[in-house]
N, C-alpha and C. Protein backbone atom coordinates (compact mmCIF):
# COMPACT_ATOMS: atom_id res chain seq x y z
N MET A 1 -5.13 72.17 33.44
CA MET A 1 -5.28 70.95 34.24
C MET A 1 -3.91 70.50 34.71
N ASP A 2 -3.83 70.12 35.95
CA ASP A 2 -2.59 69.64 36.53
C ASP A 2 -2.55 68.12 36.39
N PHE A 3 -1.64 67.64 35.56
CA PHE A 3 -1.58 66.21 35.30
C PHE A 3 -1.14 65.41 36.52
N LEU A 4 -0.30 65.98 37.36
CA LEU A 4 0.14 65.26 38.55
C LEU A 4 -1.03 65.00 39.49
N ASN A 5 -1.96 65.96 39.59
CA ASN A 5 -3.15 65.74 40.42
C ASN A 5 -3.99 64.59 39.87
N ALA A 6 -4.10 64.52 38.55
CA ALA A 6 -4.85 63.42 37.94
C ALA A 6 -4.21 62.08 38.29
N PHE A 7 -2.88 62.04 38.24
CA PHE A 7 -2.18 60.81 38.63
C PHE A 7 -2.43 60.47 40.10
N LYS A 8 -2.37 61.48 40.97
CA LYS A 8 -2.55 61.24 42.41
C LYS A 8 -3.96 60.74 42.71
N ILE A 9 -4.94 61.34 42.07
CA ILE A 9 -6.33 60.93 42.29
C ILE A 9 -6.55 59.49 41.82
N SER A 10 -6.07 59.17 40.63
CA SER A 10 -6.24 57.80 40.12
C SER A 10 -5.45 56.80 40.95
N ALA A 11 -4.25 57.18 41.40
CA ALA A 11 -3.45 56.28 42.23
C ALA A 11 -4.14 56.01 43.57
N SER A 12 -4.78 57.03 44.13
CA SER A 12 -5.50 56.81 45.38
C SER A 12 -6.68 55.86 45.16
N GLY A 13 -7.32 55.97 44.00
CA GLY A 13 -8.39 55.04 43.66
C GLY A 13 -7.89 53.62 43.50
N LEU A 14 -6.72 53.46 42.87
CA LEU A 14 -6.13 52.13 42.74
C LEU A 14 -5.84 51.52 44.11
N THR A 15 -5.28 52.31 45.01
CA THR A 15 -4.96 51.83 46.35
C THR A 15 -6.22 51.45 47.11
N ALA A 16 -7.25 52.27 47.02
CA ALA A 16 -8.51 51.99 47.73
C ALA A 16 -9.16 50.72 47.19
N GLN A 17 -9.19 50.55 45.89
CA GLN A 17 -9.82 49.36 45.31
C GLN A 17 -9.01 48.11 45.61
N ARG A 18 -7.68 48.25 45.65
CA ARG A 18 -6.85 47.10 46.03
C ARG A 18 -7.16 46.66 47.46
N SER A 19 -7.37 47.63 48.34
CA SER A 19 -7.74 47.31 49.72
C SER A 19 -9.07 46.58 49.77
N LYS A 20 -10.04 47.06 48.98
CA LYS A 20 -11.35 46.39 48.94
C LYS A 20 -11.22 44.97 48.44
N ILE A 21 -10.44 44.77 47.39
CA ILE A 21 -10.26 43.43 46.82
C ILE A 21 -9.60 42.50 47.84
N ASN A 22 -8.62 43.01 48.58
CA ASN A 22 -7.96 42.19 49.60
C ASN A 22 -8.92 41.77 50.71
N VAL A 23 -9.77 42.69 51.15
CA VAL A 23 -10.73 42.37 52.21
C VAL A 23 -11.78 41.39 51.70
N ILE A 24 -12.23 41.57 50.47
CA ILE A 24 -13.21 40.65 49.89
C ILE A 24 -12.61 39.25 49.75
N ALA A 25 -11.36 39.19 49.31
CA ALA A 25 -10.70 37.89 49.20
C ALA A 25 -10.58 37.21 50.57
N ASP A 26 -10.31 38.00 51.59
CA ASP A 26 -10.24 37.48 52.96
C ASP A 26 -11.61 36.94 53.39
N ASN A 27 -12.67 37.66 53.04
CA ASN A 27 -14.03 37.20 53.37
C ASN A 27 -14.34 35.86 52.68
N ILE A 28 -14.00 35.77 51.40
CA ILE A 28 -14.28 34.54 50.66
C ILE A 28 -13.46 33.37 51.24
N ALA A 29 -12.21 33.65 51.58
CA ALA A 29 -11.35 32.59 52.13
C ALA A 29 -11.86 32.09 53.47
N ASN A 30 -12.52 32.93 54.23
CA ASN A 30 -12.99 32.56 55.57
C ASN A 30 -14.49 32.28 55.62
N ALA A 31 -15.10 32.02 54.50
CA ALA A 31 -16.55 31.80 54.46
C ALA A 31 -16.99 30.58 55.27
N GLU A 32 -16.09 29.64 55.51
CA GLU A 32 -16.43 28.43 56.26
C GLU A 32 -15.73 28.38 57.62
N THR A 33 -15.11 29.46 58.04
CA THR A 33 -14.37 29.48 59.31
C THR A 33 -15.36 29.63 60.46
N THR A 34 -15.45 28.59 61.27
CA THR A 34 -16.40 28.59 62.38
C THR A 34 -15.77 28.97 63.71
N ARG A 35 -14.44 29.03 63.75
CA ARG A 35 -13.78 29.39 65.01
C ARG A 35 -12.54 30.22 64.71
N THR A 36 -12.52 31.46 65.21
CA THR A 36 -11.35 32.33 65.07
C THR A 36 -10.58 32.31 66.38
N ALA A 37 -9.58 33.15 66.50
CA ALA A 37 -8.75 33.19 67.71
C ALA A 37 -9.56 33.52 68.96
N ASP A 38 -10.61 34.34 68.80
CA ASP A 38 -11.43 34.69 69.97
C ASP A 38 -12.58 33.70 70.22
N GLY A 39 -12.63 32.61 69.42
CA GLY A 39 -13.62 31.56 69.65
C GLY A 39 -14.94 31.73 68.93
N THR A 40 -15.11 32.84 68.23
CA THR A 40 -16.35 33.08 67.49
C THR A 40 -16.14 32.80 66.01
N PRO A 41 -17.22 32.62 65.25
CA PRO A 41 -17.07 32.46 63.80
C PRO A 41 -16.51 33.74 63.17
N TYR A 42 -15.92 33.58 62.00
CA TYR A 42 -15.40 34.73 61.26
C TYR A 42 -16.54 35.70 60.97
N ASN A 43 -16.25 36.97 61.08
CA ASN A 43 -17.26 38.00 60.81
C ASN A 43 -16.87 38.74 59.53
N ARG A 44 -17.82 38.91 58.64
CA ARG A 44 -17.58 39.61 57.38
C ARG A 44 -17.05 41.01 57.63
N LYS A 45 -16.07 41.41 56.81
CA LYS A 45 -15.49 42.74 56.92
C LYS A 45 -15.82 43.54 55.67
N MET A 46 -15.89 44.86 55.84
CA MET A 46 -16.16 45.75 54.72
C MET A 46 -15.24 46.96 54.82
N VAL A 47 -14.79 47.45 53.67
CA VAL A 47 -13.93 48.63 53.61
C VAL A 47 -14.80 49.87 53.50
N VAL A 48 -14.47 50.89 54.28
CA VAL A 48 -15.17 52.17 54.22
C VAL A 48 -14.21 53.17 53.59
N LEU A 49 -14.67 53.82 52.54
CA LEU A 49 -13.85 54.81 51.84
C LEU A 49 -14.34 56.21 52.19
N LYS A 50 -13.40 57.16 52.15
CA LYS A 50 -13.76 58.55 52.37
C LYS A 50 -13.03 59.42 51.37
N GLU A 51 -13.62 60.55 51.09
CA GLU A 51 -13.02 61.50 50.17
C GLU A 51 -11.83 62.16 50.85
N THR A 52 -10.80 62.46 50.05
CA THR A 52 -9.62 63.12 50.58
C THR A 52 -9.36 64.36 49.75
N PRO A 53 -9.11 65.47 50.29
CA PRO A 53 -9.33 65.85 51.69
C PRO A 53 -10.80 66.13 51.94
N ASP A 54 -11.17 66.18 53.20
CA ASP A 54 -12.56 66.46 53.53
C ASP A 54 -12.88 67.89 53.15
N ARG A 55 -13.91 68.05 52.34
CA ARG A 55 -14.36 69.39 51.97
C ARG A 55 -15.50 69.75 52.90
N GLN A 56 -15.25 70.67 53.80
CA GLN A 56 -16.28 71.00 54.77
C GLN A 56 -17.04 72.27 54.41
N SER A 57 -16.49 73.07 53.55
CA SER A 57 -17.19 74.30 53.18
C SER A 57 -16.85 74.67 51.74
N PHE A 58 -17.57 75.62 51.21
CA PHE A 58 -17.31 76.10 49.86
C PHE A 58 -15.92 76.70 49.76
N GLU A 59 -15.51 77.43 50.79
CA GLU A 59 -14.18 78.05 50.78
C GLU A 59 -13.07 76.99 50.70
N ASP A 60 -13.26 75.89 51.43
CA ASP A 60 -12.26 74.81 51.38
C ASP A 60 -12.17 74.22 49.98
N ALA A 61 -13.33 74.01 49.37
CA ALA A 61 -13.34 73.45 48.02
C ALA A 61 -12.73 74.43 47.02
N LEU A 62 -13.03 75.71 47.18
CA LEU A 62 -12.47 76.72 46.28
C LEU A 62 -10.96 76.83 46.45
N SER A 63 -10.51 76.84 47.69
CA SER A 63 -9.06 76.95 47.91
C SER A 63 -8.35 75.69 47.43
N GLU A 64 -9.02 74.55 47.53
CA GLU A 64 -8.42 73.31 47.02
C GLU A 64 -8.20 73.41 45.52
N GLN A 65 -9.19 73.95 44.80
CA GLN A 65 -9.05 74.08 43.37
C GLN A 65 -8.04 75.17 43.00
N THR A 66 -8.00 76.22 43.79
CA THR A 66 -7.06 77.30 43.53
C THR A 66 -5.63 76.86 43.81
N ASP A 67 -5.44 76.10 44.88
CA ASP A 67 -4.10 75.65 45.25
C ASP A 67 -3.66 74.43 44.45
N LYS A 68 -4.55 73.86 43.68
CA LYS A 68 -4.26 72.68 42.87
C LYS A 68 -3.81 71.50 43.70
N THR A 69 -4.39 71.33 44.86
CA THR A 69 -4.07 70.15 45.66
C THR A 69 -4.90 68.98 45.18
N ALA A 70 -4.34 67.82 45.27
CA ALA A 70 -5.02 66.63 44.76
C ALA A 70 -6.10 66.18 45.73
N GLY A 71 -7.18 65.70 45.18
CA GLY A 71 -8.23 65.08 45.97
C GLY A 71 -7.99 63.59 45.94
N GLY A 72 -9.05 62.84 45.89
CA GLY A 72 -8.91 61.40 45.80
C GLY A 72 -9.75 60.70 46.84
N VAL A 73 -9.32 59.52 47.17
CA VAL A 73 -10.06 58.69 48.11
C VAL A 73 -9.07 58.00 49.03
N ASP A 74 -9.48 57.80 50.27
CA ASP A 74 -8.68 57.09 51.26
C ASP A 74 -9.53 56.00 51.88
N VAL A 75 -8.86 55.02 52.42
CA VAL A 75 -9.55 53.99 53.19
C VAL A 75 -9.74 54.54 54.60
N ALA A 76 -11.00 54.77 54.97
CA ALA A 76 -11.29 55.29 56.31
C ALA A 76 -11.13 54.21 57.36
N GLY A 77 -11.35 52.97 56.95
CA GLY A 77 -11.20 51.86 57.88
C GLY A 77 -11.88 50.62 57.38
N VAL A 78 -11.69 49.55 58.10
CA VAL A 78 -12.34 48.29 57.80
C VAL A 78 -13.28 47.99 58.96
N ILE A 79 -14.56 47.81 58.64
CA ILE A 79 -15.55 47.56 59.69
C ILE A 79 -16.07 46.13 59.58
N ALA A 80 -16.58 45.64 60.67
CA ALA A 80 -17.25 44.34 60.70
C ALA A 80 -18.67 44.60 61.15
N PRO A 81 -19.64 44.52 60.22
CA PRO A 81 -21.04 44.79 60.60
C PRO A 81 -21.54 43.82 61.66
N GLU A 82 -22.78 44.01 62.05
CA GLU A 82 -23.37 43.21 63.13
C GLU A 82 -23.23 41.71 62.87
N ASN A 83 -23.16 40.97 63.95
CA ASN A 83 -22.99 39.52 63.88
C ASN A 83 -24.33 38.84 63.65
N ASN A 84 -24.69 38.64 62.41
CA ASN A 84 -25.90 37.88 62.13
C ASN A 84 -25.47 36.55 61.51
N TYR A 85 -24.97 35.69 62.36
CA TYR A 85 -24.46 34.40 61.93
C TYR A 85 -25.60 33.48 61.50
N LYS A 86 -25.26 32.49 60.68
CA LYS A 86 -26.22 31.49 60.23
C LYS A 86 -26.05 30.24 61.10
N MET A 87 -27.16 29.65 61.45
CA MET A 87 -27.13 28.39 62.20
C MET A 87 -27.45 27.26 61.22
N ILE A 88 -26.54 26.30 61.11
CA ILE A 88 -26.70 25.18 60.19
C ILE A 88 -26.63 23.88 60.99
N TYR A 89 -27.55 23.00 60.69
CA TYR A 89 -27.58 21.72 61.39
C TYR A 89 -26.52 20.79 60.82
N ASN A 90 -25.53 20.43 61.66
CA ASN A 90 -24.47 19.52 61.29
C ASN A 90 -23.92 18.91 62.58
N PRO A 91 -24.57 17.89 63.09
CA PRO A 91 -24.18 17.35 64.40
C PRO A 91 -22.79 16.74 64.44
N HIS A 92 -22.18 16.44 63.30
CA HIS A 92 -20.86 15.83 63.27
C HIS A 92 -19.73 16.86 63.22
N HIS A 93 -20.07 18.11 63.10
CA HIS A 93 -19.06 19.17 63.06
C HIS A 93 -18.46 19.36 64.45
N PRO A 94 -17.15 19.58 64.55
CA PRO A 94 -16.53 19.74 65.87
C PRO A 94 -17.03 20.97 66.65
N ASP A 95 -17.55 21.97 65.95
CA ASP A 95 -18.03 23.18 66.62
C ASP A 95 -19.54 23.18 66.83
N ALA A 96 -20.18 22.03 66.64
CA ALA A 96 -21.63 21.96 66.82
C ALA A 96 -21.99 22.09 68.29
N ASN A 97 -23.12 22.75 68.55
CA ASN A 97 -23.58 22.88 69.94
C ASN A 97 -24.31 21.59 70.35
N GLU A 98 -24.87 21.58 71.54
CA GLU A 98 -25.50 20.36 72.05
C GLU A 98 -26.72 19.93 71.22
N LYS A 99 -27.33 20.85 70.48
CA LYS A 99 -28.47 20.50 69.62
C LYS A 99 -28.04 20.10 68.21
N GLY A 100 -26.73 20.19 67.92
CA GLY A 100 -26.22 19.80 66.61
C GLY A 100 -26.10 20.94 65.61
N TYR A 101 -26.29 22.18 66.05
CA TYR A 101 -26.21 23.33 65.15
C TYR A 101 -24.82 23.97 65.23
N VAL A 102 -24.34 24.39 64.05
CA VAL A 102 -23.05 25.05 63.95
C VAL A 102 -23.30 26.51 63.57
N THR A 103 -22.63 27.41 64.27
CA THR A 103 -22.73 28.84 63.95
C THR A 103 -21.74 29.13 62.83
N MET A 104 -22.27 29.54 61.68
CA MET A 104 -21.44 29.80 60.49
C MET A 104 -21.31 31.30 60.24
N PRO A 105 -20.24 31.72 59.56
CA PRO A 105 -20.06 33.15 59.25
C PRO A 105 -21.20 33.70 58.40
N ASN A 106 -21.36 35.00 58.49
CA ASN A 106 -22.43 35.68 57.76
C ASN A 106 -21.95 36.14 56.38
N ILE A 107 -21.39 35.23 55.61
CA ILE A 107 -20.80 35.56 54.31
C ILE A 107 -21.59 34.87 53.20
N ASP A 108 -22.06 35.68 52.25
CA ASP A 108 -22.73 35.16 51.06
C ASP A 108 -21.73 35.24 49.91
N PRO A 109 -21.26 34.12 49.39
CA PRO A 109 -20.26 34.16 48.32
C PRO A 109 -20.70 34.94 47.09
N LEU A 110 -21.99 34.92 46.76
CA LEU A 110 -22.47 35.68 45.60
C LEU A 110 -22.32 37.18 45.81
N VAL A 111 -22.62 37.64 47.02
CA VAL A 111 -22.45 39.06 47.33
C VAL A 111 -20.97 39.43 47.26
N GLU A 112 -20.13 38.57 47.81
CA GLU A 112 -18.69 38.85 47.79
C GLU A 112 -18.16 38.89 46.36
N LEU A 113 -18.60 37.95 45.53
CA LEU A 113 -18.13 37.94 44.14
C LEU A 113 -18.62 39.16 43.37
N SER A 114 -19.85 39.58 43.61
CA SER A 114 -20.34 40.78 42.92
C SER A 114 -19.60 42.02 43.41
N ASP A 115 -19.30 42.08 44.72
CA ASP A 115 -18.49 43.20 45.23
C ASP A 115 -17.09 43.18 44.62
N MET A 116 -16.55 41.98 44.44
CA MET A 116 -15.23 41.83 43.83
C MET A 116 -15.24 42.33 42.39
N MET A 117 -16.31 42.02 41.66
CA MET A 117 -16.41 42.47 40.27
C MET A 117 -16.48 43.99 40.20
N VAL A 118 -17.24 44.60 41.11
CA VAL A 118 -17.36 46.07 41.13
C VAL A 118 -16.01 46.69 41.46
N ALA A 119 -15.31 46.15 42.44
CA ALA A 119 -14.00 46.68 42.81
C ALA A 119 -13.00 46.51 41.67
N ARG A 120 -13.07 45.37 41.00
CA ARG A 120 -12.16 45.13 39.87
C ARG A 120 -12.42 46.10 38.73
N ARG A 121 -13.69 46.38 38.47
CA ARG A 121 -14.03 47.35 37.42
C ARG A 121 -13.56 48.76 37.79
N ALA A 122 -13.73 49.13 39.05
CA ALA A 122 -13.27 50.44 39.50
C ALA A 122 -11.75 50.53 39.42
N TYR A 123 -11.07 49.43 39.76
CA TYR A 123 -9.61 49.40 39.66
C TYR A 123 -9.20 49.59 38.20
N GLY A 124 -9.88 48.89 37.30
CA GLY A 124 -9.58 49.03 35.88
C GLY A 124 -9.86 50.43 35.36
N ALA A 125 -10.91 51.06 35.85
CA ALA A 125 -11.23 52.42 35.42
C ALA A 125 -10.14 53.40 35.86
N ASN A 126 -9.62 53.21 37.07
CA ASN A 126 -8.54 54.08 37.54
C ASN A 126 -7.26 53.83 36.75
N ALA A 127 -6.99 52.58 36.41
CA ALA A 127 -5.81 52.28 35.59
C ALA A 127 -5.95 52.90 34.20
N THR A 128 -7.15 52.86 33.64
CA THR A 128 -7.41 53.49 32.34
C THR A 128 -7.24 55.00 32.42
N ALA A 129 -7.68 55.60 33.53
CA ALA A 129 -7.53 57.04 33.71
C ALA A 129 -6.05 57.42 33.76
N ILE A 130 -5.23 56.60 34.40
CA ILE A 130 -3.79 56.87 34.44
C ILE A 130 -3.20 56.78 33.04
N GLU A 131 -3.59 55.76 32.29
CA GLU A 131 -3.10 55.62 30.91
C GLU A 131 -3.54 56.79 30.04
N SER A 132 -4.77 57.26 30.21
CA SER A 132 -5.27 58.40 29.43
C SER A 132 -4.50 59.67 29.78
N THR A 133 -4.23 59.86 31.06
CA THR A 133 -3.45 61.03 31.48
C THR A 133 -2.06 60.97 30.90
N LYS A 134 -1.46 59.80 30.93
CA LYS A 134 -0.12 59.63 30.36
C LYS A 134 -0.14 59.94 28.86
N SER A 135 -1.18 59.49 28.18
CA SER A 135 -1.31 59.76 26.75
C SER A 135 -1.47 61.25 26.48
N MET A 136 -2.25 61.94 27.33
CA MET A 136 -2.41 63.39 27.16
C MET A 136 -1.10 64.13 27.38
N ILE A 137 -0.32 63.68 28.34
CA ILE A 137 1.00 64.32 28.59
C ILE A 137 1.90 64.13 27.38
N LEU A 138 1.93 62.91 26.82
CA LEU A 138 2.77 62.66 25.67
C LEU A 138 2.32 63.48 24.46
N ASP A 139 1.00 63.60 24.28
CA ASP A 139 0.48 64.42 23.18
C ASP A 139 0.82 65.90 23.38
N ALA A 140 0.76 66.36 24.62
CA ALA A 140 1.12 67.75 24.89
C ALA A 140 2.61 68.00 24.62
N LEU A 141 3.43 67.03 24.90
CA LEU A 141 4.86 67.18 24.63
C LEU A 141 5.14 67.20 23.12
N LYS A 142 4.34 66.48 22.35
CA LYS A 142 4.50 66.46 20.89
C LYS A 142 4.16 67.81 20.28
N ILE A 143 3.25 68.55 20.92
CA ILE A 143 2.87 69.88 20.42
C ILE A 143 4.07 70.82 20.46
N GLY A 144 4.88 70.67 21.48
CA GLY A 144 6.04 71.55 21.66
C GLY A 144 7.17 71.29 20.68
N LYS A 145 7.13 70.20 19.94
CA LYS A 145 8.22 69.86 19.01
C LYS A 145 8.14 70.69 17.76
């Protein structure tokens, strides 16, 4: 087993989960934002992850294992799903329309918090994997003494 590959894979997981946590925090912070720079309410964002490198065939996967190149995960991008805004009656709000309804962002704080918990657990699992790899390296070095 190549310990450096284990470090690279876990580090890519840490980076990906940190990106997810940052986007989720941005969603929670903007849950009440009714007007952005383009004049529309804030739209929920989501991080899309992809495997690195892309394994397109059995030969690619075999050569990856033979060459001992690290896999892992990358952030493919941040997407904003369809605009399904909520309409809330609040005639005193500055962004209310002529009928008194305000277009609010499509953010459910409970969904965001549960996504945050999942990302935090995944981040912790990757950190634990790095610590375990480090411990295995130290134990292997003790064998040589």
